[in-house]
Amino acid sequence: MIKGCIFDLDGVIVDTAKYHYLAWKELADDLGFDFTKSDNEQLKGVSRMHSLDILLKIGNKQFNEETKLKFAENKNKVYLEYIMKMTPGEILPGVIDFLKELKSKKIKIALGSASKNAMTILTQLKLTDYFDTVIDGTNVNKAKPDPEVFLKGAQSLNLKPEECIVFEDAKAGIEAAIKGGFKCVGIGSIDNLGKANYTMQGFYGITFGKIVELIN
Ligand code: BG6
Ligand code: MG
């Protein structure tokens, strides 16, 4: 029986990918190479430092660890400037109704995100009260596709993986959920997320009861 839901943040609850893109693009521009929106797809679900490595590979650039940390720090400053301007109006369609339905049905709710900015984003969107627990980039050691973030989420909710559904928009996140023994729902295109138990474009018009039916 499903007793909990674990949500990825970026791309599931809010579309922050566009702000990550703008912030990374500023760095690429400074370093003098092109970084396109399609390149940005490779950074979805990937940790900050790994994203930087992918970006530098695209630009065919190499730097020492100290410089890379500086780049990542600067990128995050730019990213946070965008985040601090976000409003609850940017929460993706249907998410709030879905969270409210879970609350009314006493289904536990966790966040399972790679982002170190997760708490800042939830606060900015006025969403913190919905979550029973938040596991994010500040308390995991192994990045998705390792299942650590979701296993910690389930553990913190006092549930077994098979009692939880993971909602993810990144391929690495779906792999992590499967490895951890979770049921999972992909948010986005089936081409990318075909391994999920069910794939949908977003939460608009869908209910928890319907999802439970669809994943079984
Ligand atoms: C993931 C995003 O949720 O978090 C990635 O999909 C991002 O694009 C990663 O790189 C880390 O985020 P942050 O906020 O810690 O830089
Ligand atoms: Mg995501």
Short mmCIF file of C-alpha atoms and ligand atoms in Angstrom, two decimals:
data_model
loop_
_atom_site.label_atom_id
_atom_site.label_comp_id
_atom_site.label_asym_id
_atom_site.label_seq_id
_atom_site.Cartn_x
_atom_site.Cartn_y
_atom_site.Cartn_z
CA MET A 1 0.00 0.00 0.00
CA ILE A 2 1.29 3.45 -0.91
CA LYS A 3 1.77 5.62 2.21
CA GLY A 4 4.20 8.27 0.98
CA CYS A 5 5.25 10.40 -1.98
CA ILE A 6 8.79 11.66 -2.61
CA PHE A 7 9.16 14.61 -4.97
CA ASP A 8 12.17 15.81 -6.88
CA LEU A 9 12.13 19.62 -6.90
CA ASP A 10 13.65 21.09 -10.07
CA GLY A 11 11.43 20.20 -13.03
CA VAL A 12 8.74 18.53 -10.91
CA ILE A 13 7.51 21.24 -8.56
CA VAL A 14 8.98 24.26 -10.30
CA ASP A 15 10.80 24.92 -13.57
CA THR A 16 14.16 26.13 -12.29
CA ALA A 17 16.04 24.67 -15.27
CA LYS A 18 15.65 28.01 -17.08
CA TYR A 19 17.42 29.84 -14.22
CA HIS A 20 20.19 27.23 -14.01
CA TYR A 21 20.58 27.73 -17.76
CA LEU A 22 20.82 31.52 -17.58
CA ALA A 23 23.35 31.34 -14.74
CA TRP A 24 25.56 28.72 -16.45
CA LYS A 25 25.28 30.64 -19.72
CA GLU A 26 26.77 33.72 -18.05
CA LEU A 27 29.84 31.65 -17.19
CA ALA A 28 30.06 30.17 -20.71
CA ASP A 29 29.78 33.68 -22.18
CA ASP A 30 32.59 34.91 -19.90
CA LEU A 31 34.76 31.98 -20.98
CA GLY A 32 33.92 32.67 -24.63
CA PHE A 33 31.96 29.63 -25.78
CA ASP A 34 28.38 28.80 -26.78
CA PHE A 35 26.07 27.03 -24.34
CA THR A 36 22.67 26.26 -25.83
CA LYS A 37 19.31 25.36 -24.29
CA SER A 38 19.69 21.93 -25.75
CA ASP A 39 23.11 21.55 -24.04
CA ASN A 40 21.34 22.48 -20.81
CA GLU A 41 19.29 19.26 -20.98
CA GLN A 42 22.44 17.37 -19.99
CA LEU A 43 22.54 19.21 -16.65
CA LYS A 44 19.09 18.21 -15.44
CA GLY A 45 19.24 16.19 -12.23
CA VAL A 46 23.03 16.47 -12.14
CA SER A 47 24.89 17.95 -9.13
CA ARG A 48 26.38 21.45 -9.30
CA MET A 49 30.02 20.39 -9.67
CA HIS A 50 29.18 17.65 -12.16
CA SER A 51 27.13 20.21 -14.14
CA LEU A 52 30.21 22.45 -14.24
CA ASP A 53 32.35 19.57 -15.54
CA ILE A 54 29.82 18.92 -18.32
CA LEU A 55 29.71 22.63 -19.19
CA LEU A 56 33.50 22.91 -19.36
CA LYS A 57 33.66 19.81 -21.51
CA ILE A 58 31.19 21.41 -23.94
CA GLY A 59 33.46 24.48 -24.11
CA ASN A 60 36.58 22.31 -24.30
CA LYS A 61 38.07 24.15 -21.28
CA GLN A 62 40.13 22.89 -18.38
CA PHE A 63 40.72 24.52 -14.99
CA ASN A 64 42.13 23.50 -11.62
CA GLU A 65 39.87 22.57 -8.69
CA GLU A 66 40.21 25.95 -6.97
CA THR A 67 39.10 27.87 -10.08
CA LYS A 68 36.24 25.43 -10.64
CA LEU A 69 34.97 25.98 -7.09
CA LYS A 70 35.08 29.75 -7.68
CA PHE A 71 33.11 29.34 -10.95
CA ALA A 72 30.49 27.19 -9.19
CA GLU A 73 30.20 29.69 -6.36
CA ASN A 74 29.72 32.60 -8.78
CA LYS A 75 27.18 30.65 -10.83
CA ASN A 76 25.22 29.95 -7.67
CA LYS A 77 25.19 33.65 -6.77
CA VAL A 78 23.70 34.48 -10.17
CA TYR A 79 21.23 31.57 -9.87
CA LEU A 80 20.09 32.74 -6.43
CA GLU A 81 19.37 36.22 -7.78
CA TYR A 82 16.80 34.62 -10.10
CA ILE A 83 15.47 32.34 -7.33
CA MET A 84 14.90 35.24 -4.95
CA LYS A 85 12.61 36.84 -7.55
CA MET A 86 10.45 33.71 -7.95
CA THR A 87 6.87 33.74 -6.68
CA PRO A 88 4.40 30.96 -5.74
CA GLY A 89 2.81 31.68 -9.15
CA GLU A 90 5.70 29.74 -10.69
CA ILE A 91 4.76 26.47 -8.97
CA LEU A 92 3.91 24.10 -11.83
CA PRO A 93 0.19 23.60 -12.62
CA GLY A 94 -1.66 21.10 -10.45
CA VAL A 95 1.14 20.67 -7.87
CA ILE A 96 -0.60 22.49 -5.01
CA ASP A 97 -3.89 20.61 -5.49
CA PHE A 98 -1.99 17.33 -5.58
CA LEU A 99 -0.09 18.17 -2.36
CA LYS A 100 -3.35 19.20 -0.68
CA GLU A 101 -4.97 15.92 -1.69
CA LEU A 102 -2.03 13.98 -0.21
CA LYS A 103 -2.35 15.92 3.06
CA SER A 104 -6.08 15.27 3.25
CA LYS A 105 -5.46 11.54 2.70
CA LYS A 106 -2.66 11.48 5.32
CA ILE A 107 -0.10 10.42 2.71
CA LYS A 108 3.38 11.45 3.90
CA ILE A 109 5.36 13.87 1.75
CA ALA A 110 9.13 14.12 1.24
CA LEU A 111 11.41 16.17 -0.98
CA GLY A 112 14.30 14.28 -2.60
CA SER A 113 16.45 16.76 -4.50
CA ALA A 114 20.08 17.10 -5.59
CA SER A 115 19.92 20.85 -5.04
CA LYS A 116 21.71 22.59 -2.20
CA ASN A 117 19.23 25.45 -2.67
CA ALA A 118 16.13 23.31 -2.06
CA MET A 119 15.13 24.92 1.28
CA THR A 120 15.58 28.42 -0.15
CA ILE A 121 13.36 27.52 -3.11
CA LEU A 122 10.64 25.88 -0.97
CA THR A 123 10.63 28.93 1.30
CA GLN A 124 10.43 31.32 -1.63
CA LEU A 125 7.48 29.34 -3.05
CA LYS A 126 5.83 29.13 0.41
CA LEU A 127 5.78 25.33 0.21
CA THR A 128 7.75 24.26 3.31
CA ASP A 129 4.65 23.35 5.36
CA TYR A 130 3.59 20.65 2.91
CA PHE A 131 6.74 18.57 3.43
CA ASP A 132 7.18 16.14 6.31
CA THR A 133 10.86 15.86 5.47
CA VAL A 134 13.37 17.46 3.10
CA ILE A 135 16.39 15.53 1.82
CA ASP A 136 18.55 17.62 -0.49
CA GLY A 137 22.06 18.24 -1.78
CA THR A 138 23.18 19.27 1.70
CA ASN A 139 22.53 15.83 3.22
CA VAL A 140 23.41 13.29 0.56
CA ASN A 141 26.83 11.99 -0.45
CA LYS A 142 25.97 10.08 -3.60
CA ALA A 143 24.28 11.76 -6.56
CA LYS A 144 21.40 10.26 -8.56
CA PRO A 145 21.33 7.63 -10.17
CA ASP A 146 22.40 6.43 -6.73
CA PRO A 147 19.19 5.92 -4.71
CA GLU A 148 20.59 7.49 -1.50
CA VAL A 149 18.43 10.63 -1.61
CA PHE A 150 15.18 8.66 -1.96
CA LEU A 151 16.18 5.95 0.54
CA LYS A 152 16.94 8.67 3.10
CA GLY A 153 13.58 10.28 2.29
CA ALA A 154 11.68 7.03 2.86
CA GLN A 155 13.63 6.30 6.02
CA SER A 156 12.90 9.74 7.38
CA LEU A 157 9.18 9.17 6.71
CA ASN A 158 9.46 5.81 8.46
CA LEU A 159 8.33 4.01 5.31
CA LYS A 160 9.73 1.25 3.13
CA PRO A 161 10.64 2.07 -0.50
CA GLU A 162 7.79 -0.09 -1.79
CA GLU A 163 5.36 2.07 0.20
CA CYS A 164 6.44 5.26 -1.62
CA ILE A 165 6.06 6.77 -5.09
CA VAL A 166 8.92 8.89 -6.45
CA PHE A 167 8.12 11.75 -8.87
CA GLU A 168 11.07 12.66 -11.13
CA ASP A 169 11.78 14.55 -14.34
CA ALA A 170 15.36 13.35 -14.89
CA LYS A 171 16.48 10.03 -16.30
CA ALA A 172 19.07 9.67 -13.53
CA GLY A 173 16.30 10.21 -10.97
CA ILE A 174 14.11 7.49 -12.45
CA GLU A 175 17.10 5.12 -12.41
CA ALA A 176 17.74 6.03 -8.77
CA ALA A 177 14.11 5.32 -7.84
CA ILE A 178 14.14 1.94 -9.59
CA LYS A 179 17.46 0.96 -7.98
CA GLY A 180 16.05 1.88 -4.58
CA GLY A 181 12.97 -0.32 -5.04
CA PHE A 182 10.45 2.53 -5.42
CA LYS A 183 7.50 2.90 -7.75
CA CYS A 184 8.13 5.96 -9.88
CA VAL A 185 6.30 8.45 -12.04
CA GLY A 186 8.19 10.35 -14.74
CA ILE A 187 7.32 14.00 -15.30
CA GLY A 188 8.07 14.82 -18.94
CA SER A 189 8.57 12.89 -22.12
CA ILE A 190 8.19 9.13 -22.29
CA ASP A 191 11.19 9.02 -24.70
CA ASN A 192 13.42 10.01 -21.81
CA LEU A 193 11.62 8.50 -18.87
CA GLY A 194 10.26 5.30 -20.37
CA LYS A 195 11.54 3.16 -17.50
CA ALA A 196 9.14 4.82 -15.04
CA ASN A 197 5.96 2.96 -14.01
CA TYR A 198 3.97 5.81 -15.51
CA THR A 199 4.89 9.03 -17.33
CA MET A 200 2.88 12.25 -17.48
CA GLN A 201 3.43 15.88 -18.48
CA GLY A 202 2.60 17.29 -15.05
CA PHE A 203 0.14 17.17 -12.16
CA TYR A 204 -2.65 19.19 -13.72
CA GLY A 205 -5.92 17.24 -13.63
CA ILE A 206 -4.50 14.09 -12.05
CA THR A 207 -5.37 12.68 -8.63
CA PHE A 208 -3.37 10.53 -6.23
CA GLY A 209 -6.00 7.78 -6.47
CA LYS A 210 -5.65 7.70 -10.26
CA ILE A 211 -1.85 7.49 -10.06
CA VAL A 212 -1.97 4.58 -7.63
CA GLU A 213 -4.29 2.82 -10.10
CA LEU A 214 -2.00 3.57 -13.06
CA ILE A 215 1.28 2.39 -11.52
CA ASN A 216 -0.06 -0.99 -10.48
C1 BG6 B 1 19.06 19.44 -9.60
C2 BG6 B 1 18.96 20.16 -10.94
O1 BG6 B 1 17.80 19.35 -9.01
O2 BG6 B 1 19.93 20.17 -8.74
C3 BG6 B 1 20.36 20.34 -11.54
O3 BG6 B 1 18.16 19.41 -11.82
C4 BG6 B 1 21.24 21.08 -10.54
O4 BG6 B 1 20.27 21.03 -12.74
C5 BG6 B 1 21.26 20.32 -9.21
O5 BG6 B 1 22.57 21.19 -11.06
C6 BG6 B 1 22.10 21.03 -8.16
O6 BG6 B 1 21.49 22.25 -7.83
P1 BG6 B 1 22.10 23.39 -6.94
O7 BG6 B 1 20.90 24.25 -6.65
O8 BG6 B 1 22.65 22.74 -5.69
O9 BG6 B 1 23.17 24.07 -7.70
MG MG B 2 14.63 17.41 -11.54
#
